[in-house]
Structure formats: C-alpha cells, structure tokens
C-alpha cells in the first residue's frame, strides 16, 4: 500500500526525534520502508514499556490515506527545498528484536557485500 500521512496539530508520536511538524506530511510508496524512528522503537520495545496505561496521540490530530495505486511524485516536489533528503537516517542504529535475525544476519550480509566488491 502507498501511504500519505499528515499532521494537523500536536506531536507525531511515532517520531520522537522530530518527525514532521503540524502542516507536514510524508508519502511512502508501496514497498518503501517507513515507521517509527529508532529511538521511538527502542523506547516502545523496552521491558515494561507497556505496563502502564498510556495515551497515544493526545492533543494531536493526524490523517492517513492509503491506496494500492502508485502515485507519481512531480519534478517540482522533488526539487522543493522542503524535501527532507536525510529522512532515511531516522532508522540509523535500529536493531532487530527478533531471535535469529540480530547481528549474525548483519555480519553475513556485510561479508556478502565485501565479496561482491
């Protein structure tokens, strides 16, 4: 699915390291990685993170549209000074919490990439 998400007011809870401000939006075409930033994921995955009652999105208004179509991004949008060219960096340092897919998998991928070079 392609997802267009925007924030009207408040703080976007999936990106504690900034994310976008009210009036901002993100567009993720199908098969494009997206989700909470590394710090938000770590915080939510910590032991005891879900023990207390939490309120998600209080004082925030956001919207999301999903479609199975693939929208085209215009040249004008790609040339915009508002384009966040470092957006992908919010996942730097994201580690796996799934057994068997931790650093061992990363080492195998790194070895394969080194052999290709």
PDB file of N, CA and C in Angstrom, residues 1-104:
ATOM      1  N   UNK A   1       0.826  -1.187   0.000  1.00  0.00           N
ATOM      2  CA  UNK A   1       0.000   0.000   0.000  1.00  0.00           C
ATOM      3  C   UNK A   1       0.872   1.254   0.000  1.00  0.00           C
ATOM      4  N   UNK A   2       0.434   2.260  -0.687  1.00  0.00           N
ATOM      5  CA  UNK A   2       1.053   3.570  -0.639  1.00  0.00           C
ATOM      6  C   UNK A   2       0.338   4.359   0.447  1.00  0.00           C
ATOM      7  N   UNK A   3       1.116   5.087   1.233  1.00  0.00           N
ATOM      8  CA  UNK A   3       0.562   5.790   2.388  1.00  0.00           C
ATOM      9  C   UNK A   3       0.933   7.266   2.341  1.00  0.00           C
ATOM     10  N   UNK A   4      -0.068   8.109   2.498  1.00  0.00           N
ATOM     11  CA  UNK A   4       0.152   9.545   2.640  1.00  0.00           C
ATOM     12  C   UNK A   4      -0.341   9.927   4.022  1.00  0.00           C
ATOM     13  N   UNK A   5       0.538  10.488   4.829  1.00  0.00           N
ATOM     14  CA  UNK A   5       0.193  10.835   6.202  1.00  0.00           C
ATOM     15  C   UNK A   5       0.533  12.282   6.450  1.00  0.00           C
ATOM     16  N   UNK A   6      -0.306  12.966   7.204  1.00  0.00           N
ATOM     17  CA  UNK A   6      -0.052  14.363   7.545  1.00  0.00           C
ATOM     18  C   UNK A   6      -0.407  14.649   8.990  1.00  0.00           C
ATOM     19  N   UNK A   7       0.186  15.686   9.515  1.00  0.00           N
ATOM     20  CA  UNK A   7      -0.059  16.112  10.892  1.00  0.00           C
ATOM     21  C   UNK A   7      -0.700  17.490  10.842  1.00  0.00           C
ATOM     22  N   UNK A   8      -1.864  17.610  11.473  1.00  0.00           N
ATOM     23  CA  UNK A   8      -2.571  18.886  11.503  1.00  0.00           C
ATOM     24  C   UNK A   8      -2.166  19.686  12.741  1.00  0.00           C
ATOM     25  N   UNK A   9      -2.122  19.011  13.891  1.00  0.00           N
ATOM     26  CA  UNK A   9      -1.708  19.696  15.121  1.00  0.00           C
ATOM     27  C   UNK A   9      -1.104  18.687  16.086  1.00  0.00           C
ATOM     28  N   UNK A  10      -0.321  19.176  17.051  1.00  0.00           N
ATOM     29  CA  UNK A  10       0.256  18.308  18.069  1.00  0.00           C
ATOM     30  C   UNK A  10       1.602  17.729  17.662  1.00  0.00           C
ATOM     31  N   UNK A  11       1.990  16.638  18.346  1.00  0.00           N
ATOM     32  CA  UNK A  11       3.266  15.953  18.104  1.00  0.00           C
ATOM     33  C   UNK A  11       2.972  14.572  17.536  1.00  0.00           C
ATOM     34  N   UNK A  12       3.662  14.212  16.471  1.00  0.00           N
ATOM     35  CA  UNK A  12       3.517  12.890  15.853  1.00  0.00           C
ATOM     36  C   UNK A  12       4.257  11.882  16.719  1.00  0.00           C
ATOM     37  N   UNK A  13       3.522  10.989  17.383  1.00  0.00           N
ATOM     38  CA  UNK A  13       4.112  10.109  18.401  1.00  0.00           C
ATOM     39  C   UNK A  13       5.045   9.032  17.860  1.00  0.00           C
ATOM     40  N   UNK A  14       5.051   8.771  16.574  1.00  0.00           N
ATOM     41  CA  UNK A  14       5.934   7.738  16.035  1.00  0.00           C
ATOM     42  C   UNK A  14       7.321   8.265  15.702  1.00  0.00           C
ATOM     43  N   UNK A  15       7.541   9.527  15.915  1.00  0.00           N
ATOM     44  CA  UNK A  15       8.844  10.121  15.618  1.00  0.00           C
ATOM     45  C   UNK A  15       9.222  11.103  16.727  1.00  0.00           C
ATOM     46  N   UNK A  16       9.689  10.576  17.873  1.00  0.00           N
ATOM     47  CA  UNK A  16      10.056  11.453  18.987  1.00  0.00           C
ATOM     48  C   UNK A  16      11.293  12.277  18.689  1.00  0.00           C
ATOM     49  N   UNK A  17      12.075  11.871  17.721  1.00  0.00           N
ATOM     50  CA  UNK A  17      13.278  12.626  17.366  1.00  0.00           C
ATOM     51  C   UNK A  17      12.972  13.735  16.363  1.00  0.00           C
ATOM     52  N   UNK A  18      11.757  14.178  16.319  1.00  0.00           N
ATOM     53  CA  UNK A  18      11.408  15.280  15.423  1.00  0.00           C
ATOM     54  C   UNK A  18      10.232  14.943  14.543  1.00  0.00           C
ATOM     55  N   UNK A  19      10.433  14.025  13.625  1.00  0.00           N
ATOM     56  CA  UNK A  19       9.349  13.714  12.699  1.00  0.00           C
ATOM     57  C   UNK A  19       8.975  14.943  11.913  1.00  0.00           C
ATOM     58  N   UNK A  20       7.705  15.128  11.669  1.00  0.00           N
ATOM     59  CA  UNK A  20       7.304  16.343  10.985  1.00  0.00           C
ATOM     60  C   UNK A  20       6.412  17.182  11.885  1.00  0.00           C
ATOM     61  N   UNK A  21       6.404  18.457  11.611  1.00  0.00           N
ATOM     62  CA  UNK A  21       5.655  19.427  12.388  1.00  0.00           C
ATOM     63  C   UNK A  21       4.241  19.546  11.844  1.00  0.00           C
ATOM     64  N   UNK A  22       3.337  20.163  12.596  1.00  0.00           N
ATOM     65  CA  UNK A  22       1.996  20.404  12.051  1.00  0.00           C
ATOM     66  C   UNK A  22       2.094  21.107  10.693  1.00  0.00           C
ATOM     67  N   UNK A  23       1.343  20.608   9.742  1.00  0.00           N
ATOM     68  CA  UNK A  23       1.407  21.111   8.377  1.00  0.00           C
ATOM     69  C   UNK A  23       2.314  20.271   7.501  1.00  0.00           C
ATOM     70  N   UNK A  24       3.091  19.370   8.118  1.00  0.00           N
ATOM     71  CA  UNK A  24       3.988  18.498   7.375  1.00  0.00           C
ATOM     72  C   UNK A  24       3.304  17.206   6.988  1.00  0.00           C
ATOM     73  N   UNK A  25       3.920  16.481   6.069  1.00  0.00           N
ATOM     74  CA  UNK A  25       3.344  15.224   5.604  1.00  0.00           C
ATOM     75  C   UNK A  25       4.445  14.319   5.084  1.00  0.00           C
ATOM     76  N   UNK A  26       4.128  13.052   4.921  1.00  0.00           N
ATOM     77  CA  UNK A  26       5.061  12.099   4.329  1.00  0.00           C
ATOM     78  C   UNK A  26       4.305  11.237   3.322  1.00  0.00           C
ATOM     79  N   UNK A  27       5.029  10.826   2.297  1.00  0.00           N
ATOM     80  CA  UNK A  27       4.466   9.949   1.274  1.00  0.00           C
ATOM     81  C   UNK A  27       5.384   8.753   1.139  1.00  0.00           C
ATOM     82  N   UNK A  28       4.849   7.564   1.349  1.00  0.00           N
ATOM     83  CA  UNK A  28       5.625   6.335   1.220  1.00  0.00           C
ATOM     84  C   UNK A  28       4.960   5.470   0.166  1.00  0.00           C
ATOM     85  N   UNK A  29       5.640   5.295  -0.952  1.00  0.00           N
ATOM     86  CA  UNK A  29       5.115   4.413  -1.991  1.00  0.00           C
ATOM     87  C   UNK A  29       5.184   2.973  -1.511  1.00  0.00           C
ATOM     88  N   UNK A  30       4.418   2.123  -2.147  1.00  0.00           N
ATOM     89  CA  UNK A  30       4.398   0.726  -1.734  1.00  0.00           C
ATOM     90  C   UNK A  30       5.820   0.146  -1.793  1.00  0.00           C
ATOM     91  N   UNK A  31       6.121  -0.709  -0.865  1.00  0.00           N
ATOM     92  CA  UNK A  31       7.408  -1.377  -0.741  1.00  0.00           C
ATOM     93  C   UNK A  31       8.523  -0.424  -0.289  1.00  0.00           C
ATOM     94  N   UNK A  32       8.169   0.746   0.232  1.00  0.00           N
ATOM     95  CA  UNK A  32       9.152   1.680   0.770  1.00  0.00           C
ATOM     96  C   UNK A  32       9.125   1.573   2.288  1.00  0.00           C
ATOM     97  N   UNK A  33      10.272   1.325   2.912  1.00  0.00           N
ATOM     98  CA  UNK A  33      10.288   1.208   4.373  1.00  0.00           C
ATOM     99  C   UNK A  33       9.847   2.497   5.052  1.00  0.00           C
ATOM    100  N   UNK A  34       9.087   2.360   6.116  1.00  0.00           N
ATOM    101  CA  UNK A  34       8.698   3.506   6.922  1.00  0.00           C
ATOM    102  C   UNK A  34       8.201   3.014   8.271  1.00  0.00           C
ATOM    103  N   UNK A  35       8.109   3.906   9.199  1.00  0.00           N
ATOM    104  CA  UNK A  35       7.650   3.559  10.544  1.00  0.00           C
ATOM    105  C   UNK A  35       8.333   4.419  11.580  1.00  0.00           C
ATOM    106  N   UNK A  36       8.191   4.047  12.848  1.00  0.00           N
ATOM    107  CA  UNK A  36       8.778   4.835  13.930  1.00  0.00           C
ATOM    108  C   UNK A  36      10.292   4.961  13.789  1.00  0.00           C
ATOM    109  N   UNK A  37      10.842   6.093  14.272  1.00  0.00           N
ATOM    110  CA  UNK A  37      12.292   6.258  14.246  1.00  0.00           C
ATOM    111  C   UNK A  37      12.933   5.304  15.251  1.00  0.00           C
ATOM    112  N   UNK A  38      14.246   5.159  15.182  1.00  0.00           N
ATOM    113  CA  UNK A  38      14.962   4.184  16.012  1.00  0.00           C
ATOM    114  C   UNK A  38      14.730   4.423  17.507  1.00  0.00           C
ATOM    115  N   UNK A  39      14.787   5.683  17.949  1.00  0.00           N
ATOM    116  CA  UNK A  39      14.621   5.980  19.377  1.00  0.00           C
ATOM    117  C   UNK A  39      13.216   5.635  19.870  1.00  0.00           C
ATOM    118  N   UNK A  40      12.197   5.933  19.070  1.00  0.00           N
ATOM    119  CA  UNK A  40      10.819   5.615  19.445  1.00  0.00           C
ATOM    120  C   UNK A  40      10.633   4.103  19.526  1.00  0.00           C
ATOM    121  N   UNK A  41      11.184   3.371  18.556  1.00  0.00           N
ATOM    122  CA  UNK A  41      11.076   1.913  18.543  1.00  0.00           C
ATOM    123  C   UNK A  41      11.757   1.305  19.763  1.00  0.00           C
ATOM    124  N   UNK A  42      12.966   1.796  20.081  1.00  0.00           N
ATOM    125  CA  UNK A  42      13.698   1.288  21.254  1.00  0.00           C
ATOM    126  C   UNK A  42      12.898   1.531  22.526  1.00  0.00           C
ATOM    127  N   UNK A  43      12.348   2.735  22.664  1.00  0.00           N
ATOM    128  CA  UNK A  43      11.580   3.090  23.864  1.00  0.00           C
ATOM    129  C   UNK A  43      10.340   2.205  24.000  1.00  0.00           C
ATOM    130  N   UNK A  44       9.635   1.987  22.907  1.00  0.00           N
ATOM    131  CA  UNK A  44       8.409   1.191  22.942  1.00  0.00           C
ATOM    132  C   UNK A  44       8.685  -0.299  23.112  1.00  0.00           C
ATOM    133  N   UNK A  45       9.899  -0.747  22.772  1.00  0.00           N
ATOM    134  CA  UNK A  45      10.256  -2.159  22.869  1.00  0.00           C
ATOM    135  C   UNK A  45      10.934  -2.511  24.186  1.00  0.00           C
ATOM    136  N   UNK A  46      11.199  -1.530  25.009  1.00  0.00           N
ATOM    137  CA  UNK A  46      11.896  -1.764  26.282  1.00  0.00           C
ATOM    138  C   UNK A  46      10.998  -2.535  27.246  1.00  0.00           C
ATOM    139  N   UNK A  47      11.610  -3.368  28.098  1.00  0.00           N
ATOM    140  CA  UNK A  47      10.822  -4.088  29.105  1.00  0.00           C
ATOM    141  C   UNK A  47      10.035  -3.099  29.969  1.00  0.00           C
ATOM    142  N   UNK A  48       8.767  -3.396  30.172  1.00  0.00           N
ATOM    143  CA  UNK A  48       7.920  -2.540  30.991  1.00  0.00           C
ATOM    144  C   UNK A  48       7.296  -1.371  30.250  1.00  0.00           C
ATOM    145  N   UNK A  49       7.594  -1.227  28.970  1.00  0.00           N
ATOM    146  CA  UNK A  49       7.076  -0.086  28.213  1.00  0.00           C
ATOM    147  C   UNK A  49       5.553  -0.084  28.146  1.00  0.00           C
ATOM    148  N   UNK A  50       4.953  -1.243  28.171  1.00  0.00           N
ATOM    149  CA  UNK A  50       3.500  -1.332  28.048  1.00  0.00           C
ATOM    150  C   UNK A  50       2.816  -1.672  29.367  1.00  0.00           C
ATOM    151  N   UNK A  51       3.558  -1.599  30.470  1.00  0.00           N
ATOM    152  CA  UNK A  51       2.980  -1.932  31.765  1.00  0.00           C
ATOM    153  C   UNK A  51       1.997  -0.878  32.260  1.00  0.00           C
ATOM    154  N   UNK A  52       2.270   0.371  31.956  1.00  0.00           N
ATOM    155  CA  UNK A  52       1.419   1.455  32.427  1.00  0.00           C
ATOM    156  C   UNK A  52       0.404   1.828  31.355  1.00  0.00           C
ATOM    157  N   UNK A  53      -0.678   2.421  31.792  1.00  0.00           N
ATOM    158  CA  UNK A  53      -1.666   2.911  30.842  1.00  0.00           C
ATOM    159  C   UNK A  53      -1.085   4.118  30.129  1.00  0.00           C
ATOM    160  N   UNK A  54      -1.156   4.088  28.826  1.00  0.00           N
ATOM    161  CA  UNK A  54      -0.628   5.207  28.050  1.00  0.00           C
ATOM    162  C   UNK A  54      -1.712   5.764  27.154  1.00  0.00           C
ATOM    163  N   UNK A  55      -1.581   7.022  26.853  1.00  0.00           N
ATOM    164  CA  UNK A  55      -2.483   7.673  25.923  1.00  0.00           C
ATOM    165  C   UNK A  55      -1.682   7.988  24.669  1.00  0.00           C
ATOM    166  N   UNK A  56      -2.157   7.504  23.560  1.00  0.00           N
ATOM    167  CA  UNK A  56      -1.457   7.725  22.298  1.00  0.00           C
ATOM    168  C   UNK A  56      -2.149   8.847  21.542  1.00  0.00           C
ATOM    169  N   UNK A  57      -1.355   9.799  21.116  1.00  0.00           N
ATOM    170  CA  UNK A  57      -1.884  10.855  20.275  1.00  0.00           C
ATOM    171  C   UNK A  57      -2.744  11.881  20.976  1.00  0.00           C
ATOM    172  N   UNK A  58      -2.594  12.025  22.289  1.00  0.00           N
ATOM    173  CA  UNK A  58      -3.398  13.044  22.958  1.00  0.00           C
ATOM    174  C   UNK A  58      -2.957  14.416  22.457  1.00  0.00           C
ATOM    175  N   UNK A  59      -3.928  15.279  22.240  1.00  0.00           N
ATOM    176  CA  UNK A  59      -3.667  16.635  21.748  1.00  0.00           C
ATOM    177  C   UNK A  59      -3.041  16.642  20.360  1.00  0.00           C
ATOM    178  N   UNK A  60      -3.229  15.608  19.587  1.00  0.00           N
ATOM    179  CA  UNK A  60      -2.698  15.568  18.225  1.00  0.00           C
ATOM    180  C   UNK A  60      -3.824  15.203  17.258  1.00  0.00           C
ATOM    181  N   UNK A  61      -3.759  15.789  16.077  1.00  0.00           N
ATOM    182  CA  UNK A  61      -4.699  15.448  15.018  1.00  0.00           C
ATOM    183  C   UNK A  61      -3.878  15.124  13.776  1.00  0.00           C
ATOM    184  N   UNK A  62      -4.006  13.895  13.304  1.00  0.00           N
ATOM    185  CA  UNK A  62      -3.267  13.444  12.128  1.00  0.00           C
ATOM    186  C   UNK A  62      -4.244  12.752  11.176  1.00  0.00           C
ATOM    187  N   UNK A  63      -3.807  12.541   9.955  1.00  0.00           N
ATOM    188  CA  UNK A  63      -4.631  11.814   8.987  1.00  0.00           C
ATOM    189  C   UNK A  63      -3.747  10.897   8.157  1.00  0.00           C
ATOM    190  N   UNK A  64      -4.370   9.887   7.573  1.00  0.00           N
ATOM    191  CA  UNK A  64      -3.646   8.964   6.707  1.00  0.00           C
ATOM    192  C   UNK A  64      -4.580   8.503   5.589  1.00  0.00           C
ATOM    193  N   UNK A  65      -4.036   8.482   4.379  1.00  0.00           N
ATOM    194  CA  UNK A  65      -4.742   7.927   3.228  1.00  0.00           C
ATOM    195  C   UNK A  65      -3.892   6.786   2.696  1.00  0.00           C
ATOM    196  N   UNK A  66      -4.531   5.692   2.366  1.00  0.00           N
ATOM    197  CA  UNK A  66      -3.819   4.560   1.769  1.00  0.00           C
ATOM    198  C   UNK A  66      -4.470   4.201   0.440  1.00  0.00           C
ATOM    199  N   UNK A  67      -3.643   3.746  -0.472  1.00  0.00           N
ATOM    200  CA  UNK A  67      -4.142   3.329  -1.775  1.00  0.00           C
ATOM    201  C   UNK A  67      -3.243   2.228  -2.326  1.00  0.00           C
ATOM    202  N   UNK A  68      -3.798   1.412  -3.187  1.00  0.00           N
ATOM    203  CA  UNK A  68      -2.966   0.404  -3.835  1.00  0.00           C
ATOM    204  C   UNK A  68      -2.383   0.952  -5.139  1.00  0.00           C
ATOM    205  N   UNK A  69      -2.728   2.199  -5.482  1.00  0.00           N
ATOM    206  CA  UNK A  69      -2.133   2.852  -6.644  1.00  0.00           C
ATOM    207  C   UNK A  69      -0.765   3.418  -6.271  1.00  0.00           C
ATOM    208  N   UNK A  70       0.070   3.623  -7.260  1.00  0.00           N
ATOM    209  CA  UNK A  70       1.386   4.204  -7.027  1.00  0.00           C
ATOM    210  C   UNK A  70       1.371   5.627  -7.584  1.00  0.00           C
ATOM    211  N   UNK A  71       1.285   6.620  -6.692  1.00  0.00           N
ATOM    212  CA  UNK A  71       1.257   7.995  -7.190  1.00  0.00           C
ATOM    213  C   UNK A  71       2.618   8.420  -7.723  1.00  0.00           C
ATOM    214  N   UNK A  72       2.617   9.335  -8.653  1.00  0.00           N
ATOM    215  CA  UNK A  72       3.868   9.873  -9.195  1.00  0.00           C
ATOM    216  C   UNK A  72       4.214  11.151  -8.458  1.00  0.00           C
ATOM    217  N   UNK A  73       5.459  11.276  -8.078  1.00  0.00           N
ATOM    218  CA  UNK A  73       5.941  12.495  -7.445  1.00  0.00           C
ATOM    219  C   UNK A  73       6.434  13.410  -8.555  1.00  0.00           C
ATOM    220  N   UNK A  74       6.006  14.655  -8.529  1.00  0.00           N
ATOM    221  CA  UNK A  74       6.365  15.591  -9.596  1.00  0.00           C
ATOM    222  C   UNK A  74       7.810  16.077  -9.440  1.00  0.00           C
ATOM    223  N   UNK A  75       8.375  16.543 -10.522  1.00  0.00           N
ATOM    224  CA  UNK A  75       9.720  17.123 -10.503  1.00  0.00           C
ATOM    225  C   UNK A  75       9.758  18.336  -9.583  1.00  0.00           C
ATOM    226  N   UNK A  76       8.662  19.091  -9.559  1.00  0.00           N
ATOM    227  CA  UNK A  76       8.564  20.262  -8.682  1.00  0.00           C
ATOM    228  C   UNK A  76       8.698  19.846  -7.211  1.00  0.00           C
ATOM    229  N   UNK A  77       8.021  18.776  -6.818  1.00  0.00           N
ATOM    230  CA  UNK A  77       8.100  18.301  -5.432  1.00  0.00           C
ATOM    231  C   UNK A  77       9.509  17.801  -5.107  1.00  0.00           C
ATOM    232  N   UNK A  78      10.136  17.092  -6.028  1.00  0.00           N
ATOM    233  CA  UNK A  78      11.488  16.574  -5.789  1.00  0.00           C
ATOM    234  C   UNK A  78      12.528  17.685  -5.701  1.00  0.00           C
ATOM    235  N   UNK A  79      12.252  18.824  -6.314  1.00  0.00           N
ATOM    236  CA  UNK A  79      13.182  19.955  -6.278  1.00  0.00           C
ATOM    237  C   UNK A  79      12.887  20.924  -5.130  1.00  0.00           C
ATOM    238  N   UNK A  80      11.868  20.642  -4.356  1.00  0.00           N
ATOM    239  CA  UNK A  80      11.462  21.546  -3.276  1.00  0.00           C
ATOM    240  C   UNK A  80      12.529  21.648  -2.188  1.00  0.00           C
ATOM    241  N   UNK A  81      12.788  22.844  -1.682  1.00  0.00           N
ATOM    242  CA  UNK A  81      13.728  22.983  -0.568  1.00  0.00           C
ATOM    243  C   UNK A  81      13.184  22.355   0.718  1.00  0.00           C
ATOM    244  N   UNK A  82      11.890  22.062   0.761  1.00  0.00           N
ATOM    245  CA  UNK A  82      11.291  21.436   1.936  1.00  0.00           C
ATOM    246  C   UNK A  82      11.500  19.916   1.953  1.00  0.00           C
ATOM    247  N   UNK A  83      12.009  19.341   0.855  1.00  0.00           N
ATOM    248  CA  UNK A  83      12.250  17.896   0.787  1.00  0.00           C
ATOM    249  C   UNK A  83      13.311  17.498   1.803  1.00  0.00           C
ATOM    250  N   UNK A  84      13.015  16.524   2.629  1.00  0.00           N
ATOM    251  CA  UNK A  84      13.958  16.060   3.659  1.00  0.00           C
ATOM    252  C   UNK A  84      14.820  14.958   3.059  1.00  0.00           C
ATOM    253  N   UNK A  85      16.003  15.326   2.587  1.00  0.00           N
ATOM    254  CA  UNK A  85      16.887  14.366   1.929  1.00  0.00           C
ATOM    255  C   UNK A  85      17.559  13.421   2.915  1.00  0.00           C
ATOM    256  N   UNK A  86      17.482  13.709   4.195  1.00  0.00           N
ATOM    257  CA  UNK A  86      18.081  12.847   5.225  1.00  0.00           C
ATOM    258  C   UNK A  86      17.031  12.024   5.957  1.00  0.00           C
ATOM    259  N   UNK A  87      15.834  11.931   5.415  1.00  0.00           N
ATOM    260  CA  UNK A  87      14.723  11.248   6.080  1.00  0.00           C
ATOM    261  C   UNK A  87      15.078   9.824   6.506  1.00  0.00           C
ATOM    262  N   UNK A  88      15.789   9.114   5.663  1.00  0.00           N
ATOM    263  CA  UNK A  88      16.135   7.723   5.936  1.00  0.00           C
ATOM    264  C   UNK A  88      17.015   7.565   7.181  1.00  0.00           C
ATOM    265  N   UNK A  89      17.683   8.600   7.602  1.00  0.00           N
ATOM    266  CA  UNK A  89      18.619   8.495   8.720  1.00  0.00           C
ATOM    267  C   UNK A  89      17.950   8.258  10.071  1.00  0.00           C
ATOM    268  N   UNK A  90      16.613   8.421  10.154  1.00  0.00           N
ATOM    269  CA  UNK A  90      15.931   8.184  11.432  1.00  0.00           C
ATOM    270  C   UNK A  90      15.990   6.712  11.838  1.00  0.00           C
ATOM    271  N   UNK A  91      16.335   5.833  10.888  1.00  0.00           N
ATOM    272  CA  UNK A  91      16.428   4.407  11.197  1.00  0.00           C
ATOM    273  C   UNK A  91      17.862   3.956  11.447  1.00  0.00           C
ATOM    274  N   UNK A  92      18.811   4.881  11.408  1.00  0.00           N
ATOM    275  CA  UNK A  92      20.200   4.540  11.699  1.00  0.00           C
ATOM    276  C   UNK A  92      20.276   4.029  13.135  1.00  0.00           C
ATOM    277  N   UNK A  93      20.890   2.897  13.322  1.00  0.00           N
ATOM    278  CA  UNK A  93      21.016   2.323  14.661  1.00  0.00           C
ATOM    279  C   UNK A  93      19.857   1.439  15.072  1.00  0.00           C
ATOM    280  N   UNK A  94      18.864   1.286  14.215  1.00  0.00           N
ATOM    281  CA  UNK A  94      17.730   0.425  14.545  1.00  0.00           C
ATOM    282  C   UNK A  94      18.202  -1.018  14.590  1.00  0.00           C
ATOM    283  N   UNK A  95      17.962  -1.679  15.700  1.00  0.00           N
ATOM    284  CA  UNK A  95      18.407  -3.062  15.825  1.00  0.00           C
ATOM    285  C   UNK A  95      17.207  -3.997  15.853  1.00  0.00           C
ATOM    286  N   UNK A  96      17.434  -5.227  15.484  1.00  0.00           N
ATOM    287  CA  UNK A  96      16.378  -6.225  15.442  1.00  0.00           C
ATOM    288  C   UNK A  96      16.101  -6.763  16.838  1.00  0.00           C
ATOM    289  N   UNK A  97      14.851  -7.011  17.123  1.00  0.00           N
ATOM    290  CA  UNK A  97      14.446  -7.620  18.383  1.00  0.00           C
ATOM    291  C   UNK A  97      13.955  -9.050  18.178  1.00  0.00           C
ATOM    292  N   UNK A  98      14.129  -9.574  16.964  1.00  0.00           N
ATOM    293  CA  UNK A  98      13.656 -10.910  16.655  1.00  0.00           C
ATOM    294  C   UNK A  98      14.793 -11.919  16.783  1.00  0.00           C
ATOM    295  N   UNK A  99      14.570 -13.001  17.513  1.00  0.00           N
ATOM    296  CA  UNK A  99      15.628 -14.006  17.683  1.00  0.00           C
ATOM    297  C   UNK A  99      16.096 -14.541  16.340  1.00  0.00           C
ATOM    298  N   UNK A 100      17.410 -14.673  16.205  1.00  0.00           N
ATOM    299  CA  UNK A 100      17.968 -15.234  14.981  1.00  0.00           C
ATOM    300  C   UNK A 100      18.134 -14.238  13.857  1.00  0.00           C
ATOM    301  N   UNK A 101      17.696 -13.011  14.058  1.00  0.00           N
ATOM    302  CA  UNK A 101      17.853 -12.028  12.983  1.00  0.00           C
ATOM    303  C   UNK A 101      18.678 -10.832  13.445  1.00  0.00           C
ATOM    304  N   UNK A 102      19.432 -11.021  14.507  1.00  0.00           N
ATOM    305  CA  UNK A 102      20.238  -9.936  15.059  1.00  0.00           C
ATOM    306  C   UNK A 102      21.522  -9.741  14.303  1.00  0.00           C
ATOM    307  N   UNK A 103      22.590  -9.522  15.028  1.00  0.00           N
ATOM    308  CA  UNK A 103      23.865  -9.158  14.416  1.00  0.00           C
ATOM    309  C   UNK A 103      24.438 -10.260  13.528  1.00  0.00           C
ATOM    310  N   UNK A 104      24.047 -11.527  13.790  1.00  0.00           N
ATOM    311  CA  UNK A 104      24.565 -12.602  12.939  1.00  0.00           C
ATOM    312  C   UNK A 104      24.165 -12.376  11.493  1.00  0.00           C
TER     313      UNK A 104
END
